[in-house]
Short mmCIF file of C-alpha atoms and ligand atoms in Angstrom, two decimals:
data_model
loop_
_atom_site.label_atom_id
_atom_site.label_comp_id
_atom_site.label_asym_id
_atom_site.label_seq_id
_atom_site.Cartn_x
_atom_site.Cartn_y
_atom_site.Cartn_z
CA MET E 46 30.24 25.59 20.37
CA SER E 47 31.92 23.84 23.26
CA GLU E 48 30.98 20.46 24.55
CA ARG E 49 29.91 22.09 27.78
CA SER E 50 27.55 24.35 25.91
CA ILE E 51 26.01 21.42 24.18
CA ARG E 52 25.59 19.58 27.44
CA ILE E 53 23.85 22.60 28.92
CA ILE E 54 21.53 22.80 25.96
CA CYS E 55 20.89 19.10 26.04
CA SER E 56 20.17 19.15 29.74
CA PHE E 57 16.91 20.86 28.88
CA LYS E 58 15.80 18.07 26.67
CA ARG E 59 12.99 15.81 27.54
CA HIS E 60 14.37 12.45 28.53
CA SER E 61 15.42 11.59 32.02
CA MET E 62 19.07 11.12 32.79
CA LYS E 63 18.33 7.87 34.59
CA ARG E 64 16.59 6.37 31.61
CA CYS E 65 19.32 7.44 29.25
CA LEU E 66 22.07 6.09 31.46
CA TYR E 67 20.24 2.77 31.51
CA GLN E 68 20.14 2.76 27.76
CA ARG E 69 23.86 3.50 27.60
CA LEU E 70 24.60 0.35 29.54
CA ILE E 71 22.87 -1.82 27.01
CA TRP E 72 23.42 -1.95 23.30
CA ILE E 73 26.08 -0.30 21.27
CA SER E 74 26.77 -3.02 18.77
CA PHE E 75 24.44 -1.37 16.32
CA ALA E 76 25.43 2.11 17.22
CA LEU E 77 27.95 2.24 14.43
CA SER E 78 26.01 0.15 12.03
CA THR E 79 24.33 0.29 8.68
CA SER E 80 24.59 2.44 5.68
CA HIS E 81 25.01 6.12 5.05
CA CYS E 82 22.92 9.11 4.26
CA ALA E 83 22.24 10.70 0.96
CA ASN E 84 24.78 13.37 1.68
CA SER E 85 27.24 14.21 4.39
CA THR E 86 25.68 17.41 5.61
CA SER E 87 26.38 16.74 9.23
CA ASP E 88 29.96 15.90 8.52
CA GLU E 89 30.57 19.51 7.62
CA LEU E 90 30.34 20.29 11.30
CA SER E 91 33.44 20.78 13.34
CA SER E 92 34.84 17.73 14.99
CA GLU E 93 34.41 19.44 18.34
CA LEU E 94 30.73 19.87 17.81
CA LYS E 95 30.26 16.37 16.55
CA SER E 96 32.25 14.96 19.42
CA GLY E 97 30.22 16.86 21.96
CA SER E 98 26.92 15.85 20.49
CA ARG E 99 27.92 12.20 20.43
CA SER E 100 26.84 11.86 24.02
CA CYS E 101 23.77 9.72 24.45
CA THR E 102 22.76 11.06 27.81
CA GLN E 103 20.01 12.87 25.93
CA ARG E 104 18.53 11.36 22.81
CA TYR E 105 15.28 10.45 21.10
CA LEU E 106 13.44 7.65 22.81
CA PRO E 107 10.77 6.07 20.61
CA SER E 108 7.34 5.82 22.15
CA GLY E 109 4.32 3.85 21.06
CA PRO E 110 2.93 0.31 21.23
CA LYS E 111 4.89 -0.88 18.21
CA VAL E 112 8.37 0.11 19.27
CA GLU E 113 9.28 -3.31 20.64
CA SER E 114 6.79 -5.51 18.84
CA VAL E 115 7.47 -5.00 15.15
CA GLU E 116 9.38 -7.82 13.45
CA ILE E 117 10.77 -7.04 10.01
CA ALA E 118 13.83 -8.79 8.62
CA TYR E 119 16.74 -6.48 7.87
CA ARG E 120 18.15 -6.56 4.35
CA SER E 121 21.34 -4.65 3.69
CA ALA E 122 22.22 -3.06 0.36
CA ARG E 123 24.20 -4.83 -2.36
CA ASP E 124 24.74 -2.51 -5.28
CA CYS E 125 23.77 0.77 -6.81
CA THR E 126 20.47 0.65 -8.59
CA GLY E 127 20.80 3.85 -10.58
CA GLY E 128 18.06 5.78 -8.87
CA GLU E 129 15.52 6.02 -6.14
CA GLN E 130 12.92 3.32 -5.66
CA PRO E 131 9.30 4.21 -6.36
CA GLY E 132 8.21 3.31 -2.85
CA ALA E 133 10.85 5.54 -1.32
CA ARG E 134 9.76 8.48 -3.45
CA ALA E 135 6.09 7.86 -2.71
CA LEU E 136 6.76 7.74 1.03
CA GLY E 137 8.86 10.89 0.79
CA ASP E 138 6.07 12.70 -1.03
CA TYR E 139 3.53 11.51 1.51
CA LEU E 140 5.65 12.80 4.37
CA THR E 141 6.14 16.16 2.70
CA ASP E 142 2.41 16.43 2.05
CA HIS E 143 1.39 15.51 5.57
CA PHE E 144 4.24 16.65 7.81
CA SER E 145 5.55 19.72 6.05
CA ASP E 146 5.05 21.86 9.15
CA PHE E 147 7.61 19.70 10.90
CA MET E 148 10.14 19.41 8.11
CA ASN E 149 12.94 21.50 6.67
CA LEU E 150 11.75 21.78 3.09
CA ASN E 151 14.85 23.72 2.05
CA GLN E 152 16.95 20.59 2.13
CA GLY E 153 16.92 18.09 -0.70
CA ARG E 154 13.75 17.87 -2.71
CA ARG E 155 11.11 19.36 -0.44
CA GLY E 156 12.87 18.07 2.62
CA ILE E 157 13.57 14.58 1.27
CA GLU E 158 16.76 12.97 -0.02
CA ILE E 159 16.92 9.40 -1.24
CA TYR E 160 19.45 8.24 -3.81
CA ASN E 161 23.21 8.31 -3.52
CA CYS E 162 25.41 5.59 -4.99
CA ARG E 163 28.18 5.02 -2.54
CA ASN E 164 29.68 2.54 -0.16
CA VAL E 165 29.58 2.80 3.53
CA VAL E 166 32.57 4.99 4.23
CA GLY E 167 35.60 2.87 4.84
CA GLY E 168 33.58 -0.29 4.32
CA SER E 169 32.94 -2.62 1.45
CA SER E 170 29.18 -2.70 1.59
CA ARG E 171 26.70 -0.35 0.02
CA SER E 172 24.56 2.23 1.71
CA LEU E 173 20.83 1.72 1.43
CA HIS E 174 20.82 5.12 -0.25
CA SER E 175 22.72 3.45 -3.08
CA GLU E 176 19.76 1.16 -3.64
CA GLY E 177 17.39 4.11 -3.41
CA ARG E 178 15.45 2.69 -0.51
CA ALA E 179 16.68 4.91 2.32
CA VAL E 180 14.79 8.15 2.87
CA ASP E 181 16.32 11.12 4.66
CA ILE E 182 13.62 13.35 6.14
CA TYR E 183 15.01 16.77 7.06
CA ILE E 184 13.86 18.42 10.27
CA PRO E 185 14.71 21.99 11.26
CA THR E 186 17.26 22.07 14.05
CA GLN E 187 17.12 24.20 17.14
CA SER E 188 19.95 26.60 17.71
CA GLY E 189 23.17 24.91 18.74
CA TRP E 190 22.64 21.98 16.38
CA VAL E 191 20.07 20.43 18.72
CA ALA E 192 17.32 18.16 17.43
CA ASP E 193 13.82 19.61 17.54
CA ASN E 194 12.11 16.71 19.26
CA LEU E 195 8.70 18.31 19.10
CA LYS E 196 8.88 17.91 15.34
CA GLY E 197 11.17 15.00 14.61
CA ASP E 198 9.90 12.66 17.31
CA MET E 199 6.42 12.81 15.92
CA ILE E 200 7.52 11.74 12.45
CA ALA E 201 9.88 9.09 13.79
CA ASN E 202 7.19 7.67 16.09
CA TRP E 203 4.73 7.65 13.24
CA LEU E 204 7.16 5.75 11.03
CA ILE E 205 7.70 3.16 13.75
CA GLU E 206 4.01 2.79 14.49
CA ASN E 207 3.39 2.18 10.80
CA ALA E 208 6.58 0.24 10.14
CA GLU E 209 4.75 -2.95 9.18
CA GLU E 210 2.25 -1.23 6.93
CA ILE E 211 4.92 0.85 5.19
CA GLY E 212 7.85 -1.55 5.45
CA VAL E 213 10.36 0.37 7.59
CA GLN E 214 13.22 -1.88 8.65
CA SER E 215 15.28 0.70 10.53
CA LEU E 216 15.61 4.39 11.30
CA ILE E 217 18.04 6.77 12.93
CA TRP E 218 17.04 10.01 14.61
CA ASP E 219 18.59 12.23 17.26
CA ARG E 220 21.36 9.86 18.29
CA THR E 221 19.04 6.83 18.40
CA ILE E 222 18.91 3.88 16.05
CA TRP E 223 15.79 1.73 15.97
CA THR E 224 15.59 -1.52 14.06
CA ALA E 225 12.55 -3.71 13.47
CA SER E 226 14.47 -6.90 14.22
CA GLY E 227 17.01 -8.33 16.61
CA GLY E 228 17.13 -8.08 20.35
CA ARG E 229 15.41 -5.73 22.70
CA PRO E 230 15.23 -2.94 23.31
CA ARG E 231 14.91 -2.28 19.64
CA HIS E 232 16.37 1.17 20.02
CA ARG E 233 19.76 2.12 21.28
CA CYS E 234 22.28 4.87 21.26
CA TYR E 235 23.71 5.66 17.86
CA ARG E 236 27.29 6.78 18.29
CA GLY E 237 28.15 7.40 14.69
CA GLU E 238 29.87 10.59 13.70
CA SER E 239 26.64 12.19 12.57
CA PRO E 240 24.18 12.61 15.44
CA HIS E 241 21.26 12.77 12.97
CA VAL E 242 19.78 15.82 14.62
CA ASP E 243 18.80 17.45 11.33
CA HIS E 244 17.25 14.47 9.61
CA ILE E 245 15.63 11.12 10.14
CA HIS E 246 17.24 8.32 8.16
CA ALA E 247 14.52 5.75 7.41
CA GLU E 248 15.29 2.49 5.60
CA LEU E 249 12.65 0.62 3.64
CA THR E 250 12.33 -3.07 2.92
CA TRP E 251 12.47 -4.15 -0.70
CA ALA E 252 8.75 -4.89 -0.59
CA SER E 253 8.16 -1.30 0.42
CA ALA E 254 10.63 0.02 -2.12
CA ARG E 255 8.64 -1.84 -4.79
CA ARG E 256 5.33 -0.53 -3.47
CA GLU E 257 4.14 -3.94 -2.39
CA THR E 258 3.28 -3.19 1.24
CA LEU E 259 -0.14 -2.24 2.62
CA PHE E 260 0.69 1.44 2.46
CA PHE E 261 0.81 1.12 -1.31
CA THR E 262 -1.67 -1.67 -2.00
CA GLU E 263 -4.43 -0.38 0.27
CA GLY E 264 -3.50 3.25 0.48
CA PRO E 265 -2.87 5.49 3.46
CA SER E 266 -6.12 4.30 5.03
CA ALA E 267 -4.12 1.28 6.14
CA LEU E 268 -1.96 3.54 8.27
CA ARG E 269 -2.40 4.58 11.81
CA ALA E 270 -3.31 8.21 12.10
CA PRO E 271 -0.38 10.54 12.66
CA PRO E 272 0.13 11.13 16.35
CA THR E 273 -1.58 14.15 17.72
CA PRO E 274 0.98 16.90 17.91
CA ARG E 275 1.48 18.86 21.08
CA THR E 276 -0.74 21.86 20.69
CA SER E 277 -1.49 23.32 24.12
CA TRP E 278 0.42 26.29 25.47
CA ILE E 279 0.38 27.69 28.99
CA GLY E 280 -3.17 27.97 30.30
CA GLU E 281 -4.64 25.71 27.66
CA SER E 282 -6.19 22.36 28.42
CA CYS E 283 -4.31 19.08 28.56
CA GLN E 284 -4.84 15.49 29.57
CA SER E 285 -1.15 14.92 30.18
CA ALA E 286 2.14 16.75 29.70
CA GLU E 287 2.35 15.08 26.30
CA ASP E 288 -0.31 17.53 25.13
CA CYS E 289 1.71 20.58 26.17
CA ILE E 290 4.19 22.48 24.04
CA GLY E 291 7.64 22.85 25.53
CA GLY E 292 9.65 26.03 25.79
CA SER E 293 11.80 27.25 22.93
CA SER E 294 14.91 26.20 24.86
CA GLY E 295 13.53 22.74 25.47
CA GLU E 296 11.95 23.43 28.86
CA LEU E 297 9.67 20.62 29.94
CA PRO E 298 5.99 21.48 30.24
CA LEU E 299 3.64 20.36 33.01
CA CYS E 300 -0.01 19.43 32.89
CA LEU E 301 -1.53 20.70 36.13
CA GLN E 302 -4.57 18.64 36.93
CA GLY E 303 -7.64 20.47 38.11
CA GLU E 304 -10.75 19.32 39.88
CA ASN E 305 -12.20 17.67 36.83
CA GLN E 306 -10.64 15.42 34.20
CA SER E 307 -8.93 18.14 32.26
CA GLY E 308 -5.73 19.86 33.25
CA VAL E 309 -3.92 23.03 32.23
CA CYS E 310 -0.46 23.36 30.71
CA SER E 311 2.19 25.22 32.65
CA PHE E 312 5.88 25.19 33.55
CA SER E 313 7.59 25.26 36.90
CA CYS E 314 9.53 28.50 37.20
CA GLU E 315 11.65 30.76 39.31
CA GLY E 316 11.49 34.35 38.24
CA VAL E 317 10.99 33.82 34.54
CA CYS E 318 8.94 31.59 32.28
CA PRO E 319 9.81 29.98 28.95
CA ASP E 320 8.86 31.64 25.71
CA ARG E 321 7.62 30.15 22.50
CA ALA E 322 7.44 31.93 19.18
CA GLY E 323 3.93 33.03 18.38
CA LYS E 324 2.60 32.21 21.84
CA PRO E 325 1.36 34.64 24.49
CA VAL E 326 3.78 35.92 27.10
CA SER E 327 3.62 34.25 30.49
CA PHE E 328 4.45 35.20 34.05
CA CYS E 329 5.83 33.25 36.99
CA ILE E 330 3.63 33.31 40.09
CA SER E 331 3.41 31.36 43.32
CA GLY E 332 1.70 28.01 43.08
CA GLU E 333 -0.64 29.13 45.85
CA ALA E 334 -2.75 31.01 43.33
CA LEU E 335 -3.30 27.74 41.49
CA SER E 336 -4.20 25.70 44.58
CA ARG E 337 -0.63 24.44 44.78
CA ALA E 338 2.15 24.84 47.31
CA PRO E 339 3.16 28.48 47.85
CA GLU E 340 6.87 27.71 47.67
CA ILE E 341 6.80 26.60 44.03
CA GLY E 342 6.53 28.85 41.02
CA LEU E 343 4.23 28.14 38.10
CA CYS E 344 3.76 29.91 34.80
CA VAL E 345 0.46 31.46 33.81
CA LEU E 346 -0.43 33.73 30.92
CA LYS E 347 -0.22 37.46 31.32
CA SER E 348 -3.53 39.00 30.51
CA GLN E 349 -3.78 41.27 27.53
CA ALA E 350 -6.09 44.24 27.95
CA ASN E 351 -7.77 42.44 30.84
CA ALA E 352 -8.55 39.48 28.63
CA CYS E 353 -7.15 36.01 28.54
CA TYR E 354 -7.21 35.12 24.87
CA ASP E 355 -9.60 32.20 24.51
CA VAL E 356 -8.53 30.55 27.73
CA PRO E 357 -11.22 30.16 30.41
CA ALA E 358 -9.63 32.14 33.21
CA SER E 359 -10.08 34.99 35.59
CA VAL E 360 -7.82 38.03 35.51
CA GLU E 361 -6.01 38.60 38.76
CA THR E 362 -3.00 40.61 39.85
CA HIS E 363 -0.17 38.60 41.32
CA ARG E 364 3.41 39.20 42.35
CA ARG E 365 6.21 37.52 40.51
CA PHE E 366 7.52 34.35 42.12
CA ILE E 367 11.24 34.95 42.51
CA GLY E 368 12.42 31.71 44.13
CA ARG E 369 16.19 31.46 44.04
CA SER E 370 16.49 33.52 40.91
CA SER E 371 17.80 37.04 40.64
CA ALA E 372 14.72 38.28 38.83
CA ASN E 373 13.33 41.63 39.82
CA ALA E 374 10.26 41.87 41.96
CA GLY E 375 7.15 42.85 40.09
CA GLU E 376 3.54 42.14 39.57
CA ALA E 377 1.28 41.63 36.61
CA LYS E 378 -2.26 40.94 35.67
CA VAL E 379 -2.37 37.28 34.89
CA CYS E 380 -4.86 34.66 33.79
CA ILE E 381 -5.76 32.17 36.50
CA PRO E 382 -7.28 29.15 34.76
CA LEU E 383 -10.75 28.46 36.09
CA ALA E 384 -9.93 24.76 36.19
CA LEU E 385 -7.24 25.47 38.78
CA SER E 386 -8.74 28.25 40.82
CA ASP E 387 -10.15 27.38 44.21
CA PRO E 388 -13.95 27.56 43.95
CA ASP E 389 -14.16 28.47 47.63
CA LEU E 390 -12.11 31.58 47.13
CA ASP E 391 -13.33 34.63 45.35
CA PRO E 392 -11.00 35.83 42.67
CA GLN E 393 -8.78 38.61 43.82
CA PRO E 394 -10.62 41.84 43.08
CA GLU E 395 -9.15 44.03 40.43
CA PRO E 396 -7.46 46.89 42.27
CA ASP E 397 -7.37 49.19 39.33
CA PRO E 398 -9.78 49.43 36.43
CA ASP E 399 -7.38 51.60 34.50
CA PRO E 400 -5.41 50.25 31.59
CA GLU E 401 -2.99 47.64 32.65
CA PRO E 402 -0.35 49.14 34.97
CA ASP E 403 1.95 46.35 34.20
CA PRO E 404 5.42 47.22 35.47
CA GLU E 405 6.80 44.31 33.58
CA PRO E 406 7.75 45.27 30.05
CA ASP E 407 6.15 42.84 27.70
CA PRO E 408 9.03 41.21 25.94
CA GLU E 409 8.42 39.94 22.51
CA PRO E 410 8.53 36.19 22.49
CA ASP E 411 11.78 34.99 21.11
CA PRO E 412 11.56 34.27 17.47
CA GLU E 413 11.80 30.66 16.53
CA PRO E 414 15.48 29.77 16.64
CA ASP E 415 17.03 29.86 13.26
CA PRO E 416 17.81 26.49 11.92
CA GLU E 417 21.47 25.82 11.71
CA PRO E 418 22.74 27.13 8.41
CA ASP E 419 22.67 24.30 6.00
CA PRO E 420 26.14 23.30 5.09
CA GLU E 421 26.84 22.49 1.53
CA PRO E 422 25.83 18.96 0.76
CA ASP E 423 28.77 16.82 -0.10
CA PRO E 424 27.84 14.60 -2.97
CA GLU E 425 31.25 13.04 -3.07
CA PRO E 426 31.99 10.07 -0.88
CA ASP E 427 34.03 11.12 2.07
CA PRO E 428 37.59 10.19 1.36
CA GLU E 429 38.38 9.87 5.02
CA PRO E 430 39.07 6.22 5.72
CA ASP E 431 36.97 4.59 8.36
CA PRO E 432 39.04 2.51 10.72
CA GLU E 433 35.96 0.77 11.97
CA PRO E 434 34.98 -2.54 10.47
CA ASP E 435 32.10 -2.41 8.08
CA PRO E 436 29.32 -0.65 9.95
CA GLU E 437 26.63 -2.05 7.69
CA PRO E 438 24.19 -3.94 9.91
CA ASP E 439 24.11 -7.66 9.60
CA PRO E 440 20.93 -9.03 8.17
CA GLU E 441 20.81 -11.03 11.36
CA PRO E 442 21.36 -8.53 14.14
CA ASP E 443 23.43 -9.83 16.99
CA PRO E 444 21.03 -10.52 19.85
CA GLU E 445 23.78 -10.24 22.41
CA PRO E 446 23.67 -6.90 24.17
CA ASP E 447 26.96 -5.15 24.02
CA PRO E 448 27.56 -3.38 27.29
CA GLU E 449 28.96 0.05 26.90
CA PRO E 450 32.64 -0.37 27.71
CA ASP E 451 33.44 3.28 27.78
CA PRO E 452 31.03 5.85 29.14
CA ASP E 453 33.09 8.70 27.79
CA PRO E 454 32.19 9.25 24.17
CA ARG E 455 35.21 11.49 23.67
CA SER E 456 37.55 8.60 24.23
CA ARG E 457 36.18 6.86 21.17
CA SER E 458 38.01 7.31 17.95
CA ARG E 459 37.45 10.72 16.48
CA SER E 460 38.44 9.52 13.07
CA ARG E 461 35.45 7.28 12.77
CA VAL E 462 33.14 8.44 10.05
CA SER E 463 29.74 6.92 9.92
CA GLN E 464 27.46 8.29 7.31
CA TRP E 465 24.00 7.14 6.51
ZN1 ZN L 205 20.31 8.63 5.30
#
């Protein structure tokens, strides 16, 4: 996997380049900080892959009202405790019970790893895993060792939104580190060797580790409800694009607003539309059919046996929108959402009552990309020395922003090993 390939893959991801570049100019002082993970799974990757994925032009950006407002003092680890803390195990079990659809349960114990007695690699301080109060939550990766933000972001956002109730002092996910203390923004690019695209590293306070926080004393009713996952596919209703499922290659969905409050999920397209495992096949047509500009392409569902699943829509025949693509011309019976059709125009009459003369072969939706094969966990501390000073975060995070001195991540030391 070349760096270029990774950049191409990442270019489909959800965050804007402008926003990410802004983030790059701000903090990096914590990017190399804190303790290490329960194992060194990600370190089994080739250095080329790791180097390429170190770029922070695309990364997880936390969202939610608590991202910048939580204030929890950071406490670093001191020594090995001999095992996991009861609060860490209870939180891990809760996550597995409630978020299993979004986790990789084949890693660790049902997708959770907690205890590992070891120092920060190359440093003198202990990892929070060595005190049993760091929880690694494994998330299936997309092909190419790319974080699945549809899954991982939801868990990470939920942990941040409930950080006070649970006692989460810090987490790392998809090249982002968030801490509940210090300066703002509370999240910044994490440039450690492991991009944390296959797991969320969540660190608990001692109160949480001892089951003394609200999550344990009052029960999960003290928590905010898990965020509503994206559930709407093309043609299904949405209030915003946040409700719409993205394409399997990370294509960004749209929520096309209709006459009333509700909108309909779609994608912009030229020639072809994104697929998603288990979802109906779609077709790229001119926006004109959806009361939009004729020179843009939008995805709608292809009808199946003159029906449109459970989506309120009319079946019409439309030509493929080619745009600048090299796709073949063609036409198909598609589902025009009623919410987007022009009420002044009669639906295009069906030219042919016969079984669907669809010239377009119905491709099977791509199967869900296989998660990256899980490398063997490395229970042994990595012998590779870390030339960086102790990356354990200070209890008092430095409020001074550290401008990014070097926009090229490849020029940073490749020998740095940062494991959480
Ligand atoms: Zn970890």
